[in-house]
Amino acid sequence: MEVDYLFEIGDNIVYPMHGAGIIEAIEEKEISGKKQQYYVINMFIGNMQVMIPAGKIVSSSVRPVTDIMELNNIINSFHHGESDQLMPWKQRFKMNTDKIKTGKIQECSEVVRDLMRMKKEKALNSSEKKMLDNAHGYLISELRLIKGITDNQINSFC
């Protein structure tokens, strides 16, 4: 039986809340008595391996790495986009968490931008420091995989 796969072995992908990785294999595994095809993904952050059932790859929001054409919009928004720094930190934390969970590079870059701007004005609490570190790691892990990106473009997010 031939199966169409959304991704192929060797594809670079982004998995929300984990960052960028590469599909190392597509394997059939039996877990809890049920045989399924799984994507085996090596994540660049934390050097961990993730297995996602092929049937759940879309609902897990795994996506291909952003292309260079979209990057200019992201850089522009990163440097010139508006930040709402007036909301209470709990509300801001939830909003930022939701943005990161989307797995979209634009949303992640907004979280990094806003938290970096806040950090320049006052110290972040420990939760927001950790969020900034994680979001920045996810962002940089993807940026390094964009074909045609320059070191200057990557450094503009630091």
mmCIF file of C-alpha atoms in Angstrom:
data_model
loop_
_atom_site.group_PDB
_atom_site.id
_atom_site.type_symbol
_atom_site.label_atom_id
_atom_site.label_comp_id
_atom_site.label_asym_id
_atom_site.label_seq_id
_atom_site.Cartn_x
_atom_site.Cartn_y
_atom_site.Cartn_z
ATOM 1 C CA MET A 1 0.000 0.000 0.000
ATOM 2 C CA GLU A 2 1.476 3.373 -1.069
ATOM 3 C CA VAL A 3 0.918 6.375 1.178
ATOM 4 C CA ASP A 4 1.260 10.062 0.289
ATOM 5 C CA TYR A 5 3.226 11.973 2.884
ATOM 6 C CA LEU A 6 3.064 15.678 3.562
ATOM 7 C CA PHE A 7 6.812 15.752 4.273
ATOM 8 C CA GLU A 8 9.724 13.661 3.080
ATOM 9 C CA ILE A 9 12.854 12.365 4.756
ATOM 10 C CA GLY A 10 15.409 15.171 4.847
ATOM 11 C CA ASP A 11 12.839 17.994 4.980
ATOM 12 C CA ASN A 12 13.525 20.808 7.426
ATOM 13 C CA ILE A 13 10.439 21.584 9.488
ATOM 14 C CA VAL A 14 9.279 23.698 12.425
ATOM 15 C CA TYR A 15 7.366 22.102 15.298
ATOM 16 C CA PRO A 16 5.611 24.615 17.590
ATOM 17 C CA MET A 17 7.100 24.887 21.083
ATOM 18 C CA HIS A 18 10.130 22.850 19.939
ATOM 19 C CA GLY A 19 11.712 24.870 17.118
ATOM 20 C CA ALA A 20 13.268 23.603 13.913
ATOM 21 C CA GLY A 21 14.230 20.058 13.083
ATOM 22 C CA ILE A 22 14.799 17.616 10.268
ATOM 23 C CA ILE A 23 12.727 14.591 9.306
ATOM 24 C CA GLU A 24 15.106 11.672 9.718
ATOM 25 C CA ALA A 25 12.732 8.812 8.929
ATOM 26 C CA ILE A 26 9.159 7.713 8.358
ATOM 27 C CA GLU A 27 8.630 4.467 10.219
ATOM 28 C CA GLU A 28 5.819 2.100 11.040
ATOM 29 C CA LYS A 29 5.561 1.526 14.778
ATOM 30 C CA GLU A 30 3.162 -0.433 16.928
ATOM 31 C CA ILE A 31 2.218 1.522 20.018
ATOM 32 C CA SER A 32 -0.551 0.368 22.369
ATOM 33 C CA GLY A 33 -1.421 -2.398 19.924
ATOM 34 C CA LYS A 34 -1.997 -0.024 17.019
ATOM 35 C CA LYS A 35 0.287 0.154 13.969
ATOM 36 C CA GLN A 36 0.828 3.603 12.496
ATOM 37 C CA GLN A 37 3.263 5.497 10.328
ATOM 38 C CA TYR A 38 5.319 8.024 12.298
ATOM 39 C CA TYR A 39 7.506 10.917 11.280
ATOM 40 C CA VAL A 40 10.764 10.692 13.200
ATOM 41 C CA ILE A 41 12.082 14.231 13.680
ATOM 42 C CA ASN A 42 15.428 15.239 15.134
ATOM 43 C CA MET A 43 14.980 18.595 16.837
ATOM 44 C CA PHE A 44 17.925 20.998 16.844
ATOM 45 C CA ILE A 45 17.123 22.470 20.261
ATOM 46 C CA GLY A 46 17.816 20.044 23.065
ATOM 47 C CA ASN A 47 19.075 17.412 20.619
ATOM 48 C CA MET A 48 15.910 15.363 21.071
ATOM 49 C CA GLN A 49 13.950 13.075 18.795
ATOM 50 C CA VAL A 50 10.190 13.445 18.349
ATOM 51 C CA MET A 51 7.799 10.963 16.759
ATOM 52 C CA ILE A 52 4.519 12.264 15.365
ATOM 53 C CA PRO A 53 1.862 10.006 13.842
ATOM 54 C CA ALA A 54 1.537 10.758 10.115
ATOM 55 C CA GLY A 55 -2.213 11.202 10.588
ATOM 56 C CA LYS A 56 -1.672 13.944 13.158
ATOM 57 C CA ILE A 57 1.075 15.914 11.458
ATOM 58 C CA VAL A 58 -1.344 18.595 10.200
ATOM 59 C CA SER A 59 -3.142 19.021 13.530
ATOM 60 C CA SER A 60 0.230 19.293 15.300
ATOM 61 C CA SER A 61 0.918 22.460 13.238
ATOM 62 C CA VAL A 62 4.238 21.152 11.917
ATOM 63 C CA ARG A 63 5.162 23.272 8.909
ATOM 64 C CA PRO A 64 7.998 23.745 6.448
ATOM 65 C CA VAL A 65 10.727 26.274 7.213
ATOM 66 C CA THR A 66 9.842 29.818 6.066
ATOM 67 C CA ASP A 67 11.314 30.913 2.770
ATOM 68 C CA ILE A 68 13.569 33.910 2.134
ATOM 69 C CA MET A 69 10.747 35.873 0.444
ATOM 70 C CA GLU A 70 8.747 36.033 3.684
ATOM 71 C CA LEU A 71 11.792 36.942 5.725
ATOM 72 C CA ASN A 72 11.847 40.611 4.655
ATOM 73 C CA ASN A 73 8.303 41.102 6.021
ATOM 74 C CA ILE A 74 9.320 39.459 9.275
ATOM 75 C CA ILE A 75 12.452 41.600 9.653
ATOM 76 C CA ASN A 76 10.452 44.772 8.910
ATOM 77 C CA SER A 77 7.822 43.866 11.499
ATOM 78 C CA PHE A 78 10.512 42.932 14.007
ATOM 79 C CA HIS A 79 12.148 46.350 13.777
ATOM 80 C CA HIS A 80 9.170 48.604 13.117
ATOM 81 C CA GLY A 81 6.099 46.781 14.473
ATOM 82 C CA GLU A 82 4.128 48.152 17.403
ATOM 83 C CA SER A 83 4.316 46.595 20.860
ATOM 84 C CA ASP A 84 1.526 46.687 23.427
ATOM 85 C CA GLN A 85 3.465 46.961 26.670
ATOM 86 C CA LEU A 86 0.613 48.313 28.757
ATOM 87 C CA MET A 87 -1.257 45.071 29.390
ATOM 88 C CA PRO A 88 -0.813 43.265 32.723
ATOM 89 C CA TRP A 89 1.964 40.680 32.688
ATOM 90 C CA LYS A 90 -0.365 37.676 33.196
ATOM 91 C CA GLN A 91 -2.443 38.685 30.189
ATOM 92 C CA ARG A 92 0.701 39.406 28.165
ATOM 93 C CA PHE A 93 2.201 36.038 29.183
ATOM 94 C CA LYS A 94 -0.892 34.165 28.015
ATOM 95 C CA MET A 95 -1.014 36.095 24.741
ATOM 96 C CA ASN A 96 2.681 35.417 24.107
ATOM 97 C CA THR A 97 2.293 31.734 24.952
ATOM 98 C CA ASP A 98 -0.591 31.481 22.492
ATOM 99 C CA LYS A 99 1.515 33.191 19.817
ATOM 100 C CA ILE A 100 4.396 30.757 20.302
ATOM 101 C CA LYS A 101 2.023 27.769 20.207
ATOM 102 C CA THR A 102 0.893 28.736 16.686
ATOM 103 C CA GLY A 103 4.336 27.822 15.417
ATOM 104 C CA LYS A 104 4.289 30.764 13.013
ATOM 105 C CA ILE A 105 7.610 32.550 12.622
ATOM 106 C CA GLN A 106 5.877 35.947 12.492
ATOM 107 C CA GLU A 107 4.153 35.357 15.838
ATOM 108 C CA CYS A 108 7.341 34.056 17.457
ATOM 109 C CA SER A 109 9.353 37.026 16.194
ATOM 110 C CA GLU A 110 6.731 39.386 17.677
ATOM 111 C CA VAL A 111 7.112 37.724 21.079
ATOM 112 C CA VAL A 112 10.899 38.055 20.878
ATOM 113 C CA ARG A 113 10.629 41.678 19.714
ATOM 114 C CA ASP A 114 8.211 42.705 22.450
ATOM 115 C CA LEU A 115 10.076 40.962 25.271
ATOM 116 C CA MET A 116 13.440 42.319 24.091
ATOM 117 C CA ARG A 117 11.994 45.833 24.069
ATOM 118 C CA MET A 118 10.606 45.361 27.573
ATOM 119 C CA LYS A 119 13.912 43.946 28.801
ATOM 120 C CA LYS A 120 15.666 47.159 27.719
ATOM 121 C CA GLU A 121 13.305 49.211 29.897
ATOM 122 C CA LYS A 122 13.105 47.003 32.992
ATOM 123 C CA ALA A 123 14.041 43.547 34.175
ATOM 124 C CA LEU A 124 11.726 40.765 33.054
ATOM 125 C CA ASN A 125 10.275 38.401 35.633
ATOM 126 C CA SER A 126 11.654 34.848 35.573
ATOM 127 C CA SER A 127 8.732 33.471 33.530
ATOM 128 C CA GLU A 128 9.146 36.082 30.832
ATOM 129 C CA LYS A 129 12.943 35.656 30.816
ATOM 130 C CA LYS A 130 12.472 31.956 30.163
ATOM 131 C CA MET A 131 9.849 32.677 27.513
ATOM 132 C CA LEU A 132 12.194 35.110 25.761
ATOM 133 C CA ASP A 133 15.046 32.591 25.813
ATOM 134 C CA ASN A 134 12.819 29.814 24.447
ATOM 135 C CA ALA A 135 11.142 31.948 21.759
ATOM 136 C CA HIS A 136 14.492 33.370 20.666
ATOM 137 C CA GLY A 137 15.900 29.834 20.432
ATOM 138 C CA TYR A 138 12.935 28.670 18.317
ATOM 139 C CA LEU A 139 13.304 31.701 16.050
ATOM 140 C CA ILE A 140 17.061 31.357 15.554
ATOM 141 C CA SER A 141 16.789 27.582 14.969
ATOM 142 C CA GLU A 142 14.467 28.292 12.038
ATOM 143 C CA LEU A 143 16.356 31.297 10.691
ATOM 144 C CA ARG A 144 19.518 29.200 10.350
ATOM 145 C CA LEU A 145 17.687 26.858 7.976
ATOM 146 C CA ILE A 146 16.264 29.467 5.593
ATOM 147 C CA LYS A 147 17.992 29.117 2.246
ATOM 148 C CA GLY A 148 19.709 32.328 1.188
ATOM 149 C CA ILE A 149 19.650 34.055 4.584
ATOM 150 C CA THR A 150 22.688 36.126 5.513
ATOM 151 C CA ASP A 151 24.433 36.341 8.868
ATOM 152 C CA ASN A 152 23.400 40.021 9.042
ATOM 153 C CA GLN A 153 19.744 39.030 8.682
ATOM 154 C CA ILE A 154 20.070 36.451 11.459
ATOM 155 C CA ASN A 155 21.912 38.941 13.671
ATOM 156 C CA SER A 156 19.133 41.494 13.236
ATOM 157 C CA PHE A 157 17.044 39.284 15.575
ATOM 158 C CA CYS A 158 19.675 39.301 18.347
#
